[in-house]
């Protein structure tokens, strides 16, 4: 049901289902307004009627599976999505006099039309009240402590958009809105800003990373918020000002200091990491994996929640480096290495392979691995344990060690999502979708098997006891709003100041 998107758009798929349902025995498609002809002399059910009945029931069975699979995604585009079940419902109503056995299916179609047209009042009120800060780019402690819910394109969010002088405006926008709409909101805010006495002319929207790299968005680009990197921010400026854009000062400069991790237990931190990863992972709709790999920017449904999981993976890696490299004391750096290795072990024990490998890869960062004196201070027991973890992160033989580990685990578990996407991408690029005019259904079966694997990982609820101490709320807020440096050049400079090359 998910793989049809690879070779058939959702609109075309719905159209074909309607056509198949309306086919008459002579192969002609009956228009919606045309009543089926009835001949009094015919028996109640002849061979044509029997075959037509089976075909209609088969089409309706596929339609119900489709609606059930895509329910959440269809609900967010309410006006567009209700046309298909409504047309199918009207066609089925016309067939009731000829096929009274369809009465149950007609009632189900009527219910589906109501579900997609108007979600329950409770959900509607909740969505109306929520204007959600997006992950990192607009921080609010009260929001980060709430359980994560799946983002939808229609959700309204808060986000900061900066100007060349690093002042900013806060906009309220739909997550899926186009860049042109974002710029219109920014222009409206700037019009009433005391810092902008002269209204700028033509504006462009730019993503600026902490290392100073810039990416200019097209006015037609959609849902750009979730594509931003860990410390990437949105800027608006005139085209002539593009070269003058600089990262925010806090992304360039750093100040040494003791880590808050020293006051937190490894158990409590790992529990919060696992709980947050599970919330993020369960928010990802299965279709997002297919859309991310096979359609990219052209997809009808943007993989918003999947992009946030990938962002989290990068964030945890940068967090590990940041915490160790900001610590000036050698004994305390050694303590942090021990704590991170213990956190990795606890994440692995709880089958959170996303944070487990993210922490291991963070410790393997060249800016950290070069700290000879720091690693030499680590007890042999921890060095040996970390070597075992490194072997699980080893990409050789197509990540055999990691795959062998996964085979031994039973659901629920949180997989290393980047590797899932790598497997899907390899399958996509190594196998043709079409052979001439024919669909390569062997490829579709392989994609479907991967999706079933993801579904199996989430087939039961992952239970984590996160309220283990009176300070768990502080730990929870810390884990969900990690302060990180993701500029590799800056991290390497910090590393060299701690242990110069000739040390």
mmCIF file of C-alpha atoms in Angstrom, residues 40-41 47 50 83 105 180 217 229 247 255 261 272 274 282 292 310 329 372 375 385 392 403 434 439 442 447 503:
data_model
loop_
_atom_site.group_PDB
_atom_site.id
_atom_site.type_symbol
_atom_site.label_atom_id
_atom_site.label_comp_id
_atom_site.label_asym_id
_atom_site.label_seq_id
_atom_site.Cartn_x
_atom_site.Cartn_y
_atom_site.Cartn_z
ATOM 1 C CA UNK A 40 -36.716 -7.298 -15.120
ATOM 2 C CA UNK A 41 -36.197 -10.567 -17.016
ATOM 3 C CA UNK A 47 -22.450 -14.343 -14.045
ATOM 4 C CA UNK A 50 -21.273 -12.046 -9.652
ATOM 5 C CA UNK A 83 -13.138 14.028 -2.709
ATOM 6 C CA UNK A 105 -19.199 -1.006 2.691
ATOM 7 C CA UNK A 180 7.246 33.191 -0.527
ATOM 8 C CA UNK A 217 15.820 29.032 -0.967
ATOM 9 C CA UNK A 229 20.792 21.683 10.398
ATOM 10 C CA UNK A 247 26.600 33.056 11.670
ATOM 11 C CA UNK A 255 33.448 29.807 26.511
ATOM 12 C CA UNK A 261 26.566 16.387 33.078
ATOM 13 C CA UNK A 272 15.694 10.643 28.996
ATOM 14 C CA UNK A 274 15.743 6.806 25.118
ATOM 15 C CA UNK A 282 7.033 6.849 16.731
ATOM 16 C CA UNK A 292 12.299 10.725 1.699
ATOM 17 C CA UNK A 310 17.986 12.741 11.478
ATOM 18 C CA UNK A 329 40.251 20.101 33.437
ATOM 19 C CA UNK A 372 45.852 11.343 23.674
ATOM 20 C CA UNK A 375 42.102 8.819 26.495
ATOM 21 C CA UNK A 385 34.210 -1.499 26.320
ATOM 22 C CA UNK A 392 29.486 -2.258 16.272
ATOM 23 C CA UNK A 403 23.137 -5.911 11.518
ATOM 24 C CA UNK A 434 10.179 0.294 -14.497
ATOM 25 C CA UNK A 439 6.424 -1.877 -12.894
ATOM 26 C CA UNK A 442 10.162 -7.330 -7.167
ATOM 27 C CA UNK A 447 10.655 -1.890 -0.233
ATOM 28 C CA UNK A 503 52.004 17.690 23.509
#
